[in-house]
CSV table of C-alpha atoms and ligand atoms in Angstrom, one decimal:
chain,number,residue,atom,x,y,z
A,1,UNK,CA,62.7,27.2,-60.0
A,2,UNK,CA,65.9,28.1,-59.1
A,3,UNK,CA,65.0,31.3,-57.9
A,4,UNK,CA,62.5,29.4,-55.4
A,5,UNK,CA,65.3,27.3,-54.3
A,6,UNK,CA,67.5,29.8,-53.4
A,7,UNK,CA,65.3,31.7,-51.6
A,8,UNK,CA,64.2,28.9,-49.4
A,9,UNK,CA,67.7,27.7,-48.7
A,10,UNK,CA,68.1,29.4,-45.6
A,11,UNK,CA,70.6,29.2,-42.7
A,12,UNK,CA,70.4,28.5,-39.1
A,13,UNK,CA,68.4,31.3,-37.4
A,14,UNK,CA,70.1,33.6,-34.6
A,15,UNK,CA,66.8,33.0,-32.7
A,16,UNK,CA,65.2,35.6,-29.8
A,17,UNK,CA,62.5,34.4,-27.4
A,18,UNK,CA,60.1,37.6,-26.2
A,19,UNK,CA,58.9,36.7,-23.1
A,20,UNK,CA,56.3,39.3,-21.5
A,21,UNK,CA,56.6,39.4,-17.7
A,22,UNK,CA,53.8,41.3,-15.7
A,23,UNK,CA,54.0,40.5,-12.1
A,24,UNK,CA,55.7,37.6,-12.5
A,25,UNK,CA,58.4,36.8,-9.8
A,26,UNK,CA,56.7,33.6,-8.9
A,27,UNK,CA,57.3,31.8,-12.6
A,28,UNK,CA,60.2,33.8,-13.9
A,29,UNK,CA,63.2,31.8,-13.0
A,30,UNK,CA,61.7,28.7,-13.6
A,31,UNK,CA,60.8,29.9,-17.1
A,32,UNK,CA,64.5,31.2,-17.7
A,33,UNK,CA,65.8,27.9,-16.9
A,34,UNK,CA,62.9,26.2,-18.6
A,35,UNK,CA,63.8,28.7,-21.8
A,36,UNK,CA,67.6,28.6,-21.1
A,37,UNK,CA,67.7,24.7,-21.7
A,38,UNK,CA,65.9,24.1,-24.9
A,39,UNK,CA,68.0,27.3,-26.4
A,40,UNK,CA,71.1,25.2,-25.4
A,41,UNK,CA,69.2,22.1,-26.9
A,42,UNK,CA,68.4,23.8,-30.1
A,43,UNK,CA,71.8,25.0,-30.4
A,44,UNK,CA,73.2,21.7,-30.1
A,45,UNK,CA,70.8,20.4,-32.5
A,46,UNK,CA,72.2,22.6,-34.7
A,47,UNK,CA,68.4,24.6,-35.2
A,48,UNK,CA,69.3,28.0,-34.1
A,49,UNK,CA,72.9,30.0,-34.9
A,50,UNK,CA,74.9,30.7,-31.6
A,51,UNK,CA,74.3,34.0,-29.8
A,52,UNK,CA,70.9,32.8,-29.5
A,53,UNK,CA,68.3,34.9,-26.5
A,54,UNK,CA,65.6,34.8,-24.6
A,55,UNK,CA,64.8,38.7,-24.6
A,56,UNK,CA,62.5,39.6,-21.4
A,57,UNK,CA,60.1,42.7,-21.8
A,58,UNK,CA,59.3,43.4,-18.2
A,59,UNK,CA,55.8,45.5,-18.5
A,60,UNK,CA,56.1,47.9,-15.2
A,61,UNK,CA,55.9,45.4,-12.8
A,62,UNK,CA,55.0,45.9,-9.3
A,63,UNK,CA,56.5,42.8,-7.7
A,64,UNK,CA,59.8,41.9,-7.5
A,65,UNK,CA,59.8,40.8,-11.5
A,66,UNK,CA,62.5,43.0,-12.5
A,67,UNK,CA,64.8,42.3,-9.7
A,68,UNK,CA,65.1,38.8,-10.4
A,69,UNK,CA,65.3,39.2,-14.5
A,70,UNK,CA,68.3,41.8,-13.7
A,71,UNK,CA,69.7,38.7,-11.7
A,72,UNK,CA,69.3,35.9,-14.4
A,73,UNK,CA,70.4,38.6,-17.3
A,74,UNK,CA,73.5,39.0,-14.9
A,75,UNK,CA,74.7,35.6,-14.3
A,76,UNK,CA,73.9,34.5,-18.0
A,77,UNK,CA,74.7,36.5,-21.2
A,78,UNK,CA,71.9,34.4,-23.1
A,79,UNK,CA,69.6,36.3,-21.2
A,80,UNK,CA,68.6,40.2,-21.8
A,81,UNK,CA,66.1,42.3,-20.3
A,82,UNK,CA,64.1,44.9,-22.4
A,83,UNK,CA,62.4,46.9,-18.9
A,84,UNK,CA,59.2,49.4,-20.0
A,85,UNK,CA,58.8,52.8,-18.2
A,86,UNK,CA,55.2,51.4,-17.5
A,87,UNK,CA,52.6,49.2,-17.7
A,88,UNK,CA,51.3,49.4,-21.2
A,89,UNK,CA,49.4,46.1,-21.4
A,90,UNK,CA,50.6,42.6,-23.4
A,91,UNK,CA,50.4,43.5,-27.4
A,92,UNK,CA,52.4,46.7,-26.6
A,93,UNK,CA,55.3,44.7,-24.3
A,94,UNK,CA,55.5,41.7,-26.8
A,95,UNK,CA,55.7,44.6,-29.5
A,96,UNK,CA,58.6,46.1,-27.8
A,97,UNK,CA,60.1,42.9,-27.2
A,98,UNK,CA,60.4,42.6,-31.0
A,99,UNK,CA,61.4,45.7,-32.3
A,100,UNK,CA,64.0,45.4,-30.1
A,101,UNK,CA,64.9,41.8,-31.2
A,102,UNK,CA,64.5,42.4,-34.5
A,103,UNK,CA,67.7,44.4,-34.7
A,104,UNK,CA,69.8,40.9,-33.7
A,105,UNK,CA,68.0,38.5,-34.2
A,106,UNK,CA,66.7,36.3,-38.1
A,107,UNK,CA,63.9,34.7,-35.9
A,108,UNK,CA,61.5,36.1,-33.1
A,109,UNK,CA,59.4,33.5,-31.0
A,110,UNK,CA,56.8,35.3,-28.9
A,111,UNK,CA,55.8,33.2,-25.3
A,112,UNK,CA,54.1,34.0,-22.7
A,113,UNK,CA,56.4,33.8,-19.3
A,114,UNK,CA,54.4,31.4,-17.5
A,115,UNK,CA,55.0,28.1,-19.6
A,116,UNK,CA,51.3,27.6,-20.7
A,117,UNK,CA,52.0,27.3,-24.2
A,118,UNK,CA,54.5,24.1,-25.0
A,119,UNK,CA,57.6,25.1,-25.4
A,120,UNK,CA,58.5,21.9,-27.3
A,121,UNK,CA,57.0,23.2,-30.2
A,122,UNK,CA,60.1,25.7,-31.3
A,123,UNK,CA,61.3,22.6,-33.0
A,124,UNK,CA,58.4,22.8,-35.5
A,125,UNK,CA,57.7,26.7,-36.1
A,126,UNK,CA,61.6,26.4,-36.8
A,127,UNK,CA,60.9,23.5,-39.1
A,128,UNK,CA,58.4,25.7,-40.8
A,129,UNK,CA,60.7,28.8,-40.8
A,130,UNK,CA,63.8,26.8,-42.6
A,131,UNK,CA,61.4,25.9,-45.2
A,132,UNK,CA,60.7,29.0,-46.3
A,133,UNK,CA,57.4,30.4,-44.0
A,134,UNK,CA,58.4,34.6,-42.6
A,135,UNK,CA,55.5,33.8,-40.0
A,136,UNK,CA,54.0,30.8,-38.2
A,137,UNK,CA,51.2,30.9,-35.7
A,138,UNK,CA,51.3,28.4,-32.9
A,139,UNK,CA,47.4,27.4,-32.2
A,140,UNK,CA,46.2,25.6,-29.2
A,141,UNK,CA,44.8,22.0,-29.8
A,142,UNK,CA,42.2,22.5,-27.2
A,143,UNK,CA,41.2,24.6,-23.9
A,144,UNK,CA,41.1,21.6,-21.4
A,145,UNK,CA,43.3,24.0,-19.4
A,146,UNK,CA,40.9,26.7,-19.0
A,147,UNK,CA,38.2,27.4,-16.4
A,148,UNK,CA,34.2,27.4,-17.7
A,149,UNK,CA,34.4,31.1,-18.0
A,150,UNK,CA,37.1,31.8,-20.3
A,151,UNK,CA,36.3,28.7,-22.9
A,152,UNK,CA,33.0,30.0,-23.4
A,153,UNK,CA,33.6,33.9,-23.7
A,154,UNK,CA,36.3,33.0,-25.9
A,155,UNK,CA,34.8,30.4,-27.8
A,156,UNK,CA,31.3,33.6,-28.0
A,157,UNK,CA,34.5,35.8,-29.2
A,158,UNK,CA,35.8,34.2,-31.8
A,159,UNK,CA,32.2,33.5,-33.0
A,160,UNK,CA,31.5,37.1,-32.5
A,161,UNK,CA,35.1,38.4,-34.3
A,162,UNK,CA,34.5,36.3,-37.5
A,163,UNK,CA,30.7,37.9,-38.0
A,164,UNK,CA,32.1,41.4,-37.3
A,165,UNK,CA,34.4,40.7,-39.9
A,166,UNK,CA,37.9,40.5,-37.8
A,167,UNK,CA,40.9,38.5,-39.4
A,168,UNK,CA,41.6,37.0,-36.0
A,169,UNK,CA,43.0,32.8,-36.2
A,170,UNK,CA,40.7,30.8,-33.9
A,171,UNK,CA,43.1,29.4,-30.6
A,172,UNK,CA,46.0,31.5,-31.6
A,173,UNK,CA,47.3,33.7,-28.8
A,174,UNK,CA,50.4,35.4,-29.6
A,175,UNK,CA,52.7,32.6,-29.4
A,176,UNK,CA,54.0,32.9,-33.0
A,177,UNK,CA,57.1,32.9,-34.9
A,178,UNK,CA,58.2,36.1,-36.9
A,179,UNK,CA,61.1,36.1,-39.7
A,180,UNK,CA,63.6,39.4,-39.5
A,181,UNK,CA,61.5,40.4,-42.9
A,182,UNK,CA,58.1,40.3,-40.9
A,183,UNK,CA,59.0,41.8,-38.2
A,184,UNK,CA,60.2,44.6,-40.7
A,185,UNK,CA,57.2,44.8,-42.4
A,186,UNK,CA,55.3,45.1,-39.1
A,187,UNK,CA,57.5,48.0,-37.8
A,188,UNK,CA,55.6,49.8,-40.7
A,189,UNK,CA,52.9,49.8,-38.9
A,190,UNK,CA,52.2,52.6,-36.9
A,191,UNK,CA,49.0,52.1,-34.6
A,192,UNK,CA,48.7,52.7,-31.3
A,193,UNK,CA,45.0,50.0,-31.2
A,194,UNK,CA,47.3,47.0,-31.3
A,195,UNK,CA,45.7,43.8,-32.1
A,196,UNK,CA,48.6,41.5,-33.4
A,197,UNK,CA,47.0,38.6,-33.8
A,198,UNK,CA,44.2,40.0,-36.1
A,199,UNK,CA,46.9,42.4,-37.7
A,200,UNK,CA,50.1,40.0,-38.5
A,201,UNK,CA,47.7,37.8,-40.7
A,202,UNK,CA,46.7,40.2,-43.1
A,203,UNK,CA,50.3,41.3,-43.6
A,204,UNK,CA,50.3,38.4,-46.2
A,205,UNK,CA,53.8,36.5,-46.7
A,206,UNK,CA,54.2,32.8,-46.7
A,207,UNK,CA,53.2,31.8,-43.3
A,208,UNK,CA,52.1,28.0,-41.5
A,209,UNK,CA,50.2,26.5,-38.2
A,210,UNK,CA,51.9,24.9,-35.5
A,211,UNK,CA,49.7,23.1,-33.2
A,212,UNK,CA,50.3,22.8,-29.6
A,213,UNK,CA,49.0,22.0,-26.5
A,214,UNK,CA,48.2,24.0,-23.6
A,215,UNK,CA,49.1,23.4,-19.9
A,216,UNK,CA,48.4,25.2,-16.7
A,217,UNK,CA,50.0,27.9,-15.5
A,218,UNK,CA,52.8,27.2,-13.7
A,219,UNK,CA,53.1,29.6,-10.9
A,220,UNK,CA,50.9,32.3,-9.7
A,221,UNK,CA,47.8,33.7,-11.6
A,222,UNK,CA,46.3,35.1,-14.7
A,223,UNK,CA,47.9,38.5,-15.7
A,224,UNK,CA,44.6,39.1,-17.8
A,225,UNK,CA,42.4,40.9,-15.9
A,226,UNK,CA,38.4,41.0,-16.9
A,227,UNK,CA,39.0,44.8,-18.1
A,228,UNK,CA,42.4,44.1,-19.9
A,229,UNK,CA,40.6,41.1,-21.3
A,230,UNK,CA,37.4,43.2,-22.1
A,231,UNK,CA,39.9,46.0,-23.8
A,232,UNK,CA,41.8,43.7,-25.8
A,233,UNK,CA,38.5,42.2,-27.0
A,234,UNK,CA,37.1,45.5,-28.2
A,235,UNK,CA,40.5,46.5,-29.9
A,236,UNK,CA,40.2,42.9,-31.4
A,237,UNK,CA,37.2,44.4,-33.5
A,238,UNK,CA,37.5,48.0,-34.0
A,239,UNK,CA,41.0,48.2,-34.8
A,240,UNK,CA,39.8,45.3,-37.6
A,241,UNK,CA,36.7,46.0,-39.1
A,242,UNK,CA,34.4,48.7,-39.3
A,243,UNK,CA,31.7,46.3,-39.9
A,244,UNK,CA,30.1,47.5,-37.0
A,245,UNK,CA,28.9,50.9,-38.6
A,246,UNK,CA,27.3,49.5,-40.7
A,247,UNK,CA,25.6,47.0,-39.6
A,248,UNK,CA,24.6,50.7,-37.4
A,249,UNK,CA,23.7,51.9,-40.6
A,250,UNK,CA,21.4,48.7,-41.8
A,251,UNK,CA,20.2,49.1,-38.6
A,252,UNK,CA,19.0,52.7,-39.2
A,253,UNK,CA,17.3,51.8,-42.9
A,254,UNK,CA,15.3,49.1,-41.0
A,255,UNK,CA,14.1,51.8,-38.4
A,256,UNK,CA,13.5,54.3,-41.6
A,257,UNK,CA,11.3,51.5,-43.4
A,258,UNK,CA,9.9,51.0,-40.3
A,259,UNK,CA,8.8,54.6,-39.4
A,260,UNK,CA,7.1,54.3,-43.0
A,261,UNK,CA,4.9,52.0,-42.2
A,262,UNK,CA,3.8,53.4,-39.2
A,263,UNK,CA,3.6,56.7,-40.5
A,264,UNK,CA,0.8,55.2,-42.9
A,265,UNK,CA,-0.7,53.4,-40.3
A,266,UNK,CA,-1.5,56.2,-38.2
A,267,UNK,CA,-2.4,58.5,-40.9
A,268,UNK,CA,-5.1,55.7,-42.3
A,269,UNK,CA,-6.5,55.5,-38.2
A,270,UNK,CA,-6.8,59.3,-38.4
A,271,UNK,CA,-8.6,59.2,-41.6
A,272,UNK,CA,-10.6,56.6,-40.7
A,273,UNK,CA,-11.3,58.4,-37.5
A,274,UNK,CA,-10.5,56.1,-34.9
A,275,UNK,CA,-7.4,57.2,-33.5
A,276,UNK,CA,-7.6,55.6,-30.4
A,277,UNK,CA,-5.0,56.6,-27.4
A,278,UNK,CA,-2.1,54.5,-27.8
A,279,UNK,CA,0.1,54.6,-24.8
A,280,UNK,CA,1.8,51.4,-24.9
A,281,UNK,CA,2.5,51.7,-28.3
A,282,UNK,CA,4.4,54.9,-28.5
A,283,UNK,CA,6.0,53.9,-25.5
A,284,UNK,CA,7.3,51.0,-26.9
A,285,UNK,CA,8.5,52.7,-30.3
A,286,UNK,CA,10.3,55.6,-28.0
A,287,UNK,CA,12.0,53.5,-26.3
A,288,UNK,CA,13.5,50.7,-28.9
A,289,UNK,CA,14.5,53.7,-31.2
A,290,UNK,CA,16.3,55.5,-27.8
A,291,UNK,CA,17.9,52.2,-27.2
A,292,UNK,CA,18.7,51.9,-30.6
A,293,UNK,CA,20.3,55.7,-30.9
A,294,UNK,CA,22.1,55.3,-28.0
A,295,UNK,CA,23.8,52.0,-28.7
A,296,UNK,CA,24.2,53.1,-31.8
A,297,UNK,CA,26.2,56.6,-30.5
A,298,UNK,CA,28.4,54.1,-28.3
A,299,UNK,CA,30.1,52.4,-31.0
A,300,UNK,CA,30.5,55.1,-33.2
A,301,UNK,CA,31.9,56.9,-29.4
A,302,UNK,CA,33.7,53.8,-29.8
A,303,UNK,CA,35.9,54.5,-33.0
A,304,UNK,CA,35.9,58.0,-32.7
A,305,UNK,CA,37.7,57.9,-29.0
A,306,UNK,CA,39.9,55.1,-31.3
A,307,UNK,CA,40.6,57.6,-34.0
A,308,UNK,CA,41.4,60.3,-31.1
A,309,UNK,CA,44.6,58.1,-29.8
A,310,UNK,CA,45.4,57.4,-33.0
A,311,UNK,CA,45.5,60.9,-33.7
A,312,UNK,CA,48.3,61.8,-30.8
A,313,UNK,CA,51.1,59.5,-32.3
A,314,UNK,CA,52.1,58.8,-28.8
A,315,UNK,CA,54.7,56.5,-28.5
A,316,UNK,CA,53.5,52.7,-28.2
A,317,UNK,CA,55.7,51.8,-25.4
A,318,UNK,CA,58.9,53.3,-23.5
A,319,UNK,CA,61.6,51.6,-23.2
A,320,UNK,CA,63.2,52.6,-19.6
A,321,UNK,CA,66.1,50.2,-19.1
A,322,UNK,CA,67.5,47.5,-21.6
A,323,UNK,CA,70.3,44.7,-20.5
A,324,UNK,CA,71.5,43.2,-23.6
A,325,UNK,CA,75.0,41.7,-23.5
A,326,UNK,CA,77.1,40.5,-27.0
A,327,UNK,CA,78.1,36.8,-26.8
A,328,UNK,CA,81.6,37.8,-26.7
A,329,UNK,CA,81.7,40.3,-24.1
A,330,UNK,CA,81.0,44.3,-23.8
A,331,UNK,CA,77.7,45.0,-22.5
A,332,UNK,CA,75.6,47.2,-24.4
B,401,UDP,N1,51.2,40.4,-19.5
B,401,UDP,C1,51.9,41.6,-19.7
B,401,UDP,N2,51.2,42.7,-19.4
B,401,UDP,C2,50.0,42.8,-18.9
B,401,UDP,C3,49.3,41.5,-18.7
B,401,UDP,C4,50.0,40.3,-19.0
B,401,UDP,O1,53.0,41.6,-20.2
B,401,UDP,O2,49.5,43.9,-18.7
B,401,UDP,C5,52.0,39.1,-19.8
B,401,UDP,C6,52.0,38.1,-18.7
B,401,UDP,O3,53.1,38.3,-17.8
B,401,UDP,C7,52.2,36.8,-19.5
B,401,UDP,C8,51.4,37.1,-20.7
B,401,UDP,O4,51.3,38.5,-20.8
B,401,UDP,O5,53.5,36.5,-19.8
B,401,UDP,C9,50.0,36.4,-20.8
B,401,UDP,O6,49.3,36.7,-19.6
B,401,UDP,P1,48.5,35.6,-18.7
B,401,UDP,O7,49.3,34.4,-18.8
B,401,UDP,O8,48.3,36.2,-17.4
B,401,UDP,O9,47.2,35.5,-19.6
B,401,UDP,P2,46.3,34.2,-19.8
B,401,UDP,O10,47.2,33.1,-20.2
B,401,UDP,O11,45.6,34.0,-18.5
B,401,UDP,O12,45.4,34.6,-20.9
B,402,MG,MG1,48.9,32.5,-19.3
């Protein structure tokens, strides 16, 4: 019992905000303020440990993003800027983000940068974090926020991740607290088809829900594209489950039971003698089992091009500039 206590008994967090910025000039200074206020606020409530950041990954930009995040990290030491050589897409910038944190901070809080997800509830993954939890997953009450489109393919997705046998939390994004232990754990793993939010859960460790609601974006538009959506949807399942090869493979014993039976069905009409010229028919059966091997040979293409990048070992992310500034002075 003791034990339990002790290791529960924690003190105030340094805490580090990751805040992914693609093409973002229109939100980001309104974020850093937004950001910048309920750090101060949490300090003063005496919920996070001074020296305290919001740590900005700016994932190759094309707009004026990095300019103004150079600007804010200057005129406030609270603020750093972690700046990617590239664009290599959300999980890898929010991943870079924390491995960078990781090495100041106890706590890492991953956000979005354009104030969607409620930044009022630090106060409870915190709350959850002092009373004992490495990782807690902010999920999102409902999707009033979100057009037609995007409630229903994610609502299909979800559906569609749990049958294929994917780990993934329904309505949690990647806003989510991670302990300095977690984040530790996490840097142990080593592959390049990220998929966080199906991958953090089945690290284990004592972990809670936050729930939160969901506004509209602030400024400017989705990030998200349909392809980056529709990649981070198929790395969602293969880099979870392999359930799909065999569900290839039932697929393939139904088609051999099948062939059986028609097998013995033709051979009876030949014995019988009335083998009659059935054009539809083989037409038919050609087809579905070309469909079939072909579908088939895409998702096995699938993991194989999957295994083939994992294969390289190519670094996740490169990190081009970083701005990070001790409370006290020196720049580093
Ligand atoms: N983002 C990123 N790299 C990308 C695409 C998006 O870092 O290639 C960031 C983006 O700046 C934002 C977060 O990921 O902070 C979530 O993106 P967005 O809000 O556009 O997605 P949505 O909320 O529409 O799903
Ligand atoms: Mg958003």
């Amino acid at each position: 019992m003791e034990r339990i206590m002790a290791e529960t008994m924690r003190e105030i967090p340094i805490l580090y905000l990751v805040v992914p910025c693609y093409n973002e000039e229109e939100v980001v200074e309104k974020t850093a303020s937004v950001m910048g206020e309920k750090l101060a606020r949490l300090e003063r409530e005496e919920k996070i440990a001074k020296g305290s950041k919001v740590m900005f990954v700016n994932d190759g930009s094309k707009d004026k993003t990095l300019q103004l995040l150079h600007g804010i990290a200057a005129d406030d030491r609270r603020f750093s800027v972690v700046s990617l050589a590239g664009n290599y897409g959300h999980q890898s910038a929010i991943l870079a983000g924390m491995m960078t944190a990781r090495k100041h901070a106890d706590v890492v809080v991953t956000i979005d940068a354009d104030l969607q997800q409620d930044i009022e509830a630090l106060d409870s993954f915190l709350a959850c974090y002092m009373e004992g939890c490495e990782v807690v997953y902010g999920v999102r009450n409902d999707r009033h926020s979100d057009g037609f489109f995007k409630k229903a393919t994610a609502t299909a997705y979800y559906k569609l991740m749990h049958m294929l046998g994917s780990t993934v939390m329904t309505n949690h994004a990647d806003y989510r607290l991670m302990s300095k232990k977690a984040l530790d754990a996490l840097s142990e793993y080593h592959e390049a088809n990220l998929f966080l939010r199906g991958l953090i859960p089945t690290m284990g460790f004592p972990s809670d829900v936050v729930y939160f609601d969901v506004k509209a974006r602030e400024a400017g538009h989705s990030k998200y594209t349909f392809s980056k959506m529709m990649t981070l949807a198929l790395d969602g399942i293969t880099s979870m489950s392999v359930r799909p090869l065999r569900l290839i493979g039932g697929l393939g014993f139904l088609m051999f039971l099948f062939s059986i039976v028609m097998c013995v069905i033709g051979l009876v009409d030949w014995v019988r003698g009335n083998n009659v010229p059935g054009y539809t028919t083989t037409l038919i059966v050609s087809l579905i089992i070309g469909g079939i091997t072909l579908l088939s040979l895409g998702i096995i293409g699938e993991y194989v091009g999957k295994i083939y990048m994992e294969t390289k070992h190519r670094p996740r992310y490169i990190i081009d500039t970083l701005v990070w500034r001790e409370d006290d002075g020196e720049e580093r």
